[in-house]
């Protein structure tokens, strides 16, 4: 068997919701990460737990893009498609490259399933499919059942192991080891010997089939990427946020309290944090979104790192309470793992459409800090930064992520905790009781954090307008205006603590691409390709969305044109135009899907933005 | 230093020490004044420390209460005080939390949080000021207003059935449910003390008169002259008796309660003895229709059940004992890391 070396490969595993495609993808990812490839993943699954079997609506897919070089996105198109049924083929074939490898489970291509997705003939028998793609037509269910003959598992139980057959097949074709997966199966099904045996046998049968198959005449290998030296692990954006919160708790010496109400795609943060009780983490599954936010505010009032997390609809419910935290100037971190809206929208699909909601969606003049995570490997650091700002500047901070970042994964260079900066909240001690004033401010306009239980600091706070310095209730007109300004200035001053904004690519030139959130990979990939083609393009990715970095206007002035690609109808563009009175172009995609490198490139070139 | 510490411990605070420097701004004759005074006095009598007591309120006339207490206080948003109090207790189980709310705040906009606070049994003392009207928004009917109530928003009379806080609390599995009134300061103080001593959520409904928008709402029950015949004071282990001469009592025929005149005919033995740990009895008493039956006053029910935040901290302690105190470095590395050089 020949082995061919490839620089990068994108594979999509697609099947029915119950076919275990997410698990197959996650295991393949882990084996790939072990080999030192850079990678990016994109799970794409329906909101329904088990949509009707065999339908397009029930298709669940997992895409992984890996390579021997820096990988920016999960891939615009795929080199390999594994389709476990006709629906998966129909829904995903459009993204398979011409001459790409197409692995199908023939057993699922029976009349009933074909009819469900309006195939009048079996596409596997269609010559055009075979000419356009390299079709690997395998009776995966039958092969799996044969491999598991002799095991006491039921027929349906054996059928469930077919995803491991597919995984084995893919691992062999791409020269992945399966040792980790075998030990993972042993851990996962500990005590259930029959299941361990069945899954391992199915995995081995897949490998054996690939070895013997004539169609799979080649094996492919992808050299490890030249990642900076260090220790890596693969993690999702949601995991990165959870770890960042725990680290911020340790670095600030404030216990973490996470109040949340289950919602897609943010629930995994709650699941993750609830495991770490031995870090003193207090998780609270509240009765609703409002209570989740209020419990975090109550905890913050008591001296904890109070955090609440949700997605768009839940954020809308929390907004009144966030206003209370603005008025009482308490630290609070609000995680928004955005999804397609409005209303329920498309819960499992990604979007960046909550920016204006988090900036402006509260009553009154109600400024908060807003930060955005750009990709899974950035989630930890941005979370730490959000917590630092909340605790040191006594303010609510929105931490924006989205479904694509939250569920997607990447290798993350694990930092040494000793290298992380301490977080120092402005705690007021008993010794400062004399002349203590709840709303007296430091040079950053930040008030002190006087914790209940501290003798001599007894005071009252609330959502009613308060007198400057004393915090007593005040309806005085001039005082109100002063307080509105002080609250705004306090947020504006946070920008003084930001590092210089980094421009990727050309430092000045024809076009500046300006991005935020999960569009980073696609934009960065596009900039790299555009520059390789000779265009003068720069790229800035904003972590800080409010306040905006102080050096941004100067950077904008260095380029002839500024284009803001966003997964919304132009929300950051709206803010930038209003803030800087400058012509800024937008590039919108609102399909519930991540941006592609090709789309960004086309936008830049087709509008004549570059010569 | 030692001397100061000693003298500190010996100084017992008075009612005045619990009064803040803010001018109290309730209407003249408002029932809230009496409750404020009773709470300040109760704290003094309990030997409380100012810094350890936190008053959390929602929105409404009663919710201005924290501003008048020289303790820690947090005036929050409408209906949400239970959620904020829960978060505070989860973060700080060392503090004593009082929750000040009203019939609109707790039972209408905050109904959900009220129920969940009670079922979780978070250790807070809930003082529910019930005046059966919206005062701060200037006189609309509330969820405890009687059917047919004529108010600004119901000129033809309200058409929705009122909710009874005591019955609701019992159904929500509250572990301490009491009813008292602002005009009976002695009884109020007794109930406040009992609520403070209870571990878990103590729900105290306080009949409170609004002289401006719903004057005399409770007069038929709480007037000095009416109390003995219209109220039934509950005492643990004592018979359920009432009346000017305590001549009347409650008996059960099957599950049906009846009022009897036990005086002088040896029927006192038949009168039900109150047991505050009897949930069935509490639910029956909560359902007694007024005015056919007197209004039960005092602690209707008390139960000892694990407190939410104590259970949460017990989990933290047992996880820590089992796994050892969390090691951040190991956590960040996880189980599947690899090293490149």
Short mmCIF file of C-alpha atoms in Angstrom, two decimals, chain B residues 14-339:
data_model
loop_
_atom_site.label_atom_id
_atom_site.label_comp_id
_atom_site.label_asym_id
_atom_site.label_seq_id
_atom_site.Cartn_x
_atom_site.Cartn_y
_atom_site.Cartn_z
CA UNK B 14 -29.73 48.86 71.17
CA UNK B 15 -32.61 49.39 68.78
CA UNK B 16 -31.15 52.79 67.96
CA UNK B 17 -27.90 51.22 66.80
CA UNK B 18 -29.84 49.48 64.06
CA UNK B 19 -31.39 52.69 62.74
CA UNK B 20 -29.61 54.22 59.73
CA UNK B 21 -29.12 57.96 59.28
CA UNK B 22 -31.60 58.06 56.40
CA UNK B 23 -34.96 59.77 56.77
CA UNK B 24 -37.76 57.20 56.71
CA UNK B 25 -40.10 58.09 53.87
CA UNK B 26 -43.18 55.96 54.21
CA UNK B 27 -46.62 57.63 54.39
CA UNK B 28 -47.86 58.68 57.80
CA UNK B 29 -49.67 55.78 59.42
CA UNK B 30 -48.06 53.15 57.18
CA UNK B 31 -47.81 49.73 58.77
CA UNK B 32 -44.19 49.51 57.64
CA UNK B 33 -43.05 51.76 60.50
CA UNK B 34 -44.14 49.23 63.10
CA UNK B 35 -42.40 46.39 61.28
CA UNK B 36 -39.18 48.40 60.95
CA UNK B 37 -39.22 49.18 64.67
CA UNK B 38 -39.97 45.56 65.56
CA UNK B 39 -37.12 44.27 63.42
CA UNK B 40 -34.65 46.78 64.89
CA UNK B 41 -35.77 45.87 68.38
CA UNK B 42 -35.62 42.14 67.68
CA UNK B 43 -32.06 42.39 66.36
CA UNK B 44 -31.04 44.32 69.46
CA UNK B 45 -32.67 41.74 71.71
CA UNK B 46 -30.93 38.92 69.84
CA UNK B 47 -27.56 40.54 70.48
CA UNK B 48 -26.99 40.73 66.73
CA UNK B 49 -23.90 42.24 65.12
CA UNK B 50 -24.66 44.89 62.51
CA UNK B 51 -22.14 43.61 59.99
CA UNK B 52 -23.52 40.08 59.97
CA UNK B 53 -27.08 40.97 59.03
CA UNK B 54 -27.93 41.69 55.42
CA UNK B 55 -31.29 43.06 54.32
CA UNK B 56 -32.20 42.36 50.72
CA UNK B 57 -35.34 43.71 49.11
CA UNK B 58 -37.06 43.86 45.75
CA UNK B 59 -39.23 46.76 44.62
CA UNK B 60 -42.25 48.30 46.31
CA UNK B 61 -42.93 50.45 49.35
CA UNK B 62 -41.71 47.80 51.75
CA UNK B 63 -38.55 47.28 49.73
CA UNK B 64 -37.14 50.64 50.83
CA UNK B 65 -36.65 48.94 54.18
CA UNK B 66 -32.89 48.17 53.84
CA UNK B 67 -32.06 51.88 53.54
CA UNK B 68 -33.39 52.41 57.05
CA UNK B 69 -31.37 49.66 58.68
CA UNK B 70 -27.88 50.38 59.91
CA UNK B 71 -26.68 47.01 58.66
CA UNK B 72 -25.65 45.84 55.20
CA UNK B 73 -28.47 46.28 52.71
CA UNK B 74 -29.20 45.71 49.05
CA UNK B 75 -32.28 47.17 47.38
CA UNK B 76 -32.53 45.12 44.20
CA UNK B 77 -35.05 44.79 41.37
CA UNK B 78 -38.69 43.83 41.23
CA UNK B 79 -39.35 40.29 42.36
CA UNK B 80 -35.75 39.10 42.19
CA UNK B 81 -34.59 39.48 45.79
CA UNK B 82 -34.96 35.70 46.44
CA UNK B 83 -32.51 34.94 43.62
CA UNK B 84 -30.03 37.55 44.81
CA UNK B 85 -30.36 36.30 48.39
CA UNK B 86 -29.74 32.74 47.17
CA UNK B 87 -26.55 33.79 45.40
CA UNK B 88 -25.39 35.68 48.45
CA UNK B 89 -25.99 32.72 50.75
CA UNK B 90 -24.23 30.37 48.32
CA UNK B 91 -21.23 32.71 48.37
CA UNK B 92 -21.47 33.62 52.04
CA UNK B 93 -23.18 31.05 54.24
CA UNK B 94 -21.71 32.87 57.25
CA UNK B 95 -24.09 35.81 56.91
CA UNK B 96 -27.68 36.20 58.16
CA UNK B 97 -29.94 37.26 55.34
CA UNK B 98 -33.34 38.94 55.69
CA UNK B 99 -35.50 39.32 52.64
CA UNK B 100 -37.99 42.17 52.61
CA UNK B 101 -40.78 41.83 50.09
CA UNK B 102 -44.44 42.61 49.46
CA UNK B 103 -47.49 40.89 48.00
CA UNK B 104 -46.79 42.19 44.48
CA UNK B 105 -43.04 41.69 44.66
CA UNK B 106 -43.13 38.13 46.05
CA UNK B 107 -46.34 36.74 44.62
CA UNK B 108 -46.74 38.45 41.26
CA UNK B 109 -43.57 39.49 39.45
CA UNK B 110 -41.36 37.37 41.70
CA UNK B 111 -43.68 34.39 42.12
CA UNK B 112 -41.31 32.00 40.42
CA UNK B 113 -38.32 32.92 42.57
CA UNK B 114 -40.46 32.85 45.72
CA UNK B 115 -41.48 29.24 45.03
CA UNK B 116 -37.95 28.10 44.27
CA UNK B 117 -36.45 29.82 47.28
CA UNK B 118 -38.88 27.94 49.49
CA UNK B 119 -38.43 24.52 47.92
CA UNK B 120 -34.63 24.85 48.06
CA UNK B 121 -34.84 25.90 51.68
CA UNK B 122 -32.19 28.60 51.45
CA UNK B 123 -31.47 29.96 54.91
CA UNK B 124 -33.11 33.39 54.71
CA UNK B 125 -35.88 35.06 56.66
CA UNK B 126 -38.60 36.29 54.32
CA UNK B 127 -40.77 39.11 55.64
CA UNK B 128 -43.69 39.39 53.24
CA UNK B 129 -45.50 42.66 53.87
CA UNK B 130 -49.03 41.94 52.66
CA UNK B 131 -51.21 45.04 52.24
CA UNK B 132 -53.29 43.58 49.42
CA UNK B 133 -52.60 46.54 47.14
CA UNK B 134 -49.92 48.08 44.92
CA UNK B 135 -48.85 51.16 46.85
CA UNK B 136 -45.74 52.49 45.12
CA UNK B 137 -47.45 52.51 41.71
CA UNK B 138 -50.34 54.31 43.38
CA UNK B 139 -53.15 51.92 43.94
CA UNK B 140 -53.73 48.99 41.61
CA UNK B 141 -55.07 45.68 42.91
CA UNK B 142 -52.50 43.07 43.91
CA UNK B 143 -52.40 39.27 43.74
CA UNK B 144 -53.76 39.15 47.30
CA UNK B 145 -56.62 41.63 46.70
CA UNK B 146 -60.07 40.13 47.17
CA UNK B 147 -62.25 39.50 44.08
CA UNK B 148 -64.29 42.57 43.20
CA UNK B 149 -61.66 45.00 44.44
CA UNK B 150 -62.28 48.46 42.98
CA UNK B 151 -58.97 50.13 42.18
CA UNK B 152 -57.54 52.45 39.52
CA UNK B 153 -56.87 49.52 37.22
CA UNK B 154 -60.09 47.69 38.09
CA UNK B 155 -62.88 50.33 38.12
CA UNK B 156 -65.43 47.53 37.61
CA UNK B 157 -63.87 45.37 40.27
CA UNK B 158 -61.03 42.85 40.00
CA UNK B 159 -62.00 39.48 38.58
CA UNK B 160 -59.06 37.28 39.49
CA UNK B 161 -58.90 35.02 42.49
CA UNK B 162 -56.34 36.08 45.10
CA UNK B 163 -53.45 33.88 46.16
CA UNK B 164 -52.83 33.02 49.80
CA UNK B 165 -49.13 33.31 50.63
CA UNK B 166 -49.31 30.80 53.47
CA UNK B 167 -50.97 28.09 51.35
CA UNK B 168 -48.59 28.78 48.50
CA UNK B 169 -45.58 28.55 50.80
CA UNK B 170 -46.75 25.23 52.23
CA UNK B 171 -47.34 23.84 48.76
CA UNK B 172 -43.85 25.01 47.77
CA UNK B 173 -42.45 22.92 50.64
CA UNK B 174 -41.48 25.80 52.87
CA UNK B 175 -39.93 24.64 56.12
CA UNK B 176 -41.19 27.55 58.20
CA UNK B 177 -44.49 29.30 57.55
CA UNK B 178 -45.93 31.97 59.83
CA UNK B 179 -48.49 34.73 59.79
CA UNK B 180 -48.56 37.80 61.98
CA UNK B 181 -49.64 41.41 61.79
CA UNK B 182 -47.95 44.79 62.04
CA UNK B 183 -50.46 46.05 64.62
CA UNK B 184 -49.68 43.31 67.14
CA UNK B 185 -46.09 44.20 67.89
CA UNK B 186 -45.65 41.63 70.61
CA UNK B 187 -46.79 38.79 68.39
CA UNK B 188 -44.78 40.18 65.49
CA UNK B 189 -41.60 40.22 67.57
CA UNK B 190 -42.19 36.66 68.77
CA UNK B 191 -42.62 35.45 65.20
CA UNK B 192 -39.54 37.38 64.01
CA UNK B 193 -37.47 35.72 66.72
CA UNK B 194 -38.80 32.28 65.80
CA UNK B 195 -38.08 32.97 62.11
CA UNK B 196 -34.54 34.01 62.93
CA UNK B 197 -33.98 30.84 64.91
CA UNK B 198 -35.21 28.62 62.09
CA UNK B 199 -32.61 26.99 59.84
CA UNK B 200 -33.84 27.26 56.27
CA UNK B 201 -36.29 29.61 54.62
CA UNK B 202 -38.63 31.21 57.14
CA UNK B 203 -41.67 32.69 55.40
CA UNK B 204 -43.50 35.25 57.49
CA UNK B 205 -46.62 36.86 56.10
CA UNK B 206 -47.25 40.16 57.86
CA UNK B 207 -50.66 41.81 57.55
CA UNK B 208 -49.78 45.44 56.99
CA UNK B 209 -52.15 48.34 56.51
CA UNK B 210 -51.77 50.80 53.64
CA UNK B 211 -53.56 53.91 54.91
CA UNK B 212 -53.52 55.61 51.53
CA UNK B 213 -54.65 53.03 48.99
CA UNK B 214 -56.23 50.20 51.00
CA UNK B 215 -56.99 51.55 54.46
CA UNK B 216 -58.52 49.23 57.04
CA UNK B 217 -57.94 46.15 54.88
CA UNK B 218 -57.32 43.95 57.90
CA UNK B 219 -59.31 45.81 60.57
CA UNK B 220 -61.91 43.09 60.90
CA UNK B 221 -59.12 40.68 61.82
CA UNK B 222 -56.46 42.79 63.49
CA UNK B 223 -58.40 45.39 65.50
CA UNK B 224 -57.73 44.96 69.18
CA UNK B 225 -61.44 44.35 69.81
CA UNK B 226 -61.71 41.77 67.03
CA UNK B 227 -58.52 39.79 67.58
CA UNK B 228 -59.79 37.25 70.07
CA UNK B 229 -62.80 36.25 67.99
CA UNK B 230 -61.35 36.68 64.50
CA UNK B 231 -57.86 35.26 65.02
CA UNK B 232 -56.79 31.87 66.27
CA UNK B 233 -53.39 32.13 67.93
CA UNK B 234 -51.41 29.00 67.28
CA UNK B 235 -49.29 27.61 70.11
CA UNK B 236 -47.43 24.37 69.65
CA UNK B 237 -49.08 21.58 71.67
CA UNK B 238 -52.05 23.74 72.68
CA UNK B 239 -55.65 23.21 71.55
CA UNK B 240 -57.00 25.23 68.62
CA UNK B 241 -59.22 27.58 70.59
CA UNK B 242 -60.36 31.18 70.15
CA UNK B 243 -63.17 33.54 71.13
CA UNK B 244 -63.50 36.27 73.71
CA UNK B 245 -63.48 33.72 76.50
CA UNK B 246 -61.50 31.19 74.44
CA UNK B 247 -64.75 29.29 74.47
CA UNK B 248 -64.58 28.10 70.86
CA UNK B 249 -62.49 25.41 69.32
CA UNK B 250 -61.82 23.57 66.07
CA UNK B 251 -62.68 19.91 65.72
CA UNK B 252 -62.46 17.64 62.72
CA UNK B 253 -65.26 15.43 61.55
CA UNK B 254 -63.36 13.27 59.12
CA UNK B 255 -61.42 15.86 57.18
CA UNK B 256 -64.04 18.54 57.69
CA UNK B 257 -63.22 21.22 60.24
CA UNK B 258 -65.99 22.55 62.44
CA UNK B 259 -66.20 25.25 65.06
CA UNK B 260 -67.65 24.10 68.36
CA UNK B 261 -68.43 25.80 71.61
CA UNK B 262 -66.45 23.72 74.05
CA UNK B 263 -67.06 25.95 77.05
CA UNK B 264 -68.22 24.17 80.13
CA UNK B 265 -69.43 21.00 78.45
CA UNK B 266 -66.29 18.95 78.60
CA UNK B 267 -65.62 19.09 74.86
CA UNK B 268 -62.18 20.70 75.14
CA UNK B 269 -60.70 17.22 74.86
CA UNK B 270 -62.19 16.91 71.38
CA UNK B 271 -60.57 20.13 70.19
CA UNK B 272 -57.60 19.52 67.89
CA UNK B 273 -54.21 20.10 69.49
CA UNK B 274 -51.90 22.11 67.32
CA UNK B 275 -48.66 20.46 66.25
CA UNK B 276 -46.45 22.77 64.21
CA UNK B 277 -44.67 19.81 62.63
CA UNK B 278 -47.90 18.38 61.23
CA UNK B 279 -47.92 19.37 57.55
CA UNK B 280 -51.44 18.02 56.93
CA UNK B 281 -52.81 20.06 59.78
CA UNK B 282 -50.97 23.16 58.58
CA UNK B 283 -52.44 22.77 55.11
CA UNK B 284 -55.92 22.31 56.52
CA UNK B 285 -55.54 25.38 58.74
CA UNK B 286 -54.22 27.43 55.84
CA UNK B 287 -57.34 26.56 53.89
CA UNK B 288 -59.89 27.54 56.58
CA UNK B 289 -62.27 29.99 54.94
CA UNK B 290 -62.65 33.36 56.62
CA UNK B 291 -64.96 34.61 58.11
CA UNK B 292 -66.61 31.22 58.76
CA UNK B 293 -63.44 30.32 60.61
CA UNK B 294 -60.93 32.55 62.41
CA UNK B 295 -57.60 33.43 60.78
CA UNK B 296 -54.77 31.24 62.14
CA UNK B 297 -51.91 33.45 63.38
CA UNK B 298 -48.41 32.44 64.45
CA UNK B 299 -46.13 29.67 63.23
CA UNK B 300 -48.35 27.37 61.15
CA UNK B 301 -45.61 24.97 60.22
CA UNK B 302 -41.99 24.21 60.96
CA UNK B 303 -39.80 21.41 59.70
CA UNK B 304 -36.11 20.62 59.91
CA UNK B 305 -34.80 19.91 56.42
CA UNK B 306 -31.33 20.27 54.86
CA UNK B 307 -30.50 23.81 53.82
CA UNK B 308 -29.61 24.25 50.12
CA UNK B 309 -26.36 26.14 50.50
CA UNK B 310 -25.19 23.94 53.35
CA UNK B 311 -25.70 20.89 51.15
CA UNK B 312 -23.82 22.66 48.35
CA UNK B 313 -20.88 23.40 50.63
CA UNK B 314 -20.98 19.85 51.97
CA UNK B 315 -20.54 18.63 48.38
CA UNK B 316 -17.58 20.95 47.95
CA UNK B 317 -16.07 19.66 51.19
CA UNK B 318 -16.57 16.00 50.30
CA UNK B 319 -15.26 16.46 46.75
CA UNK B 320 -12.22 18.25 48.18
CA UNK B 321 -11.68 15.52 50.77
CA UNK B 322 -11.91 12.85 48.08
CA UNK B 323 -9.92 14.48 45.27
CA UNK B 324 -7.76 16.88 47.26
CA UNK B 325 -7.77 20.61 46.83
CA UNK B 326 -7.89 21.49 43.16
CA UNK B 327 -4.54 21.86 41.41
CA UNK B 328 -4.84 24.45 38.66
CA UNK B 329 -1.80 23.23 36.77
CA UNK B 330 -3.15 19.70 36.56
CA UNK B 331 -6.59 20.98 35.63
CA UNK B 332 -5.26 23.02 32.72
CA UNK B 333 -3.19 20.09 31.45
CA UNK B 334 -6.13 17.70 31.47
CA UNK B 335 -5.78 14.01 30.58
CA UNK B 336 -4.91 14.26 26.91
CA UNK B 337 -2.06 16.73 26.56
CA UNK B 338 1.06 16.33 24.41
CA UNK B 339 4.34 18.18 24.22
#
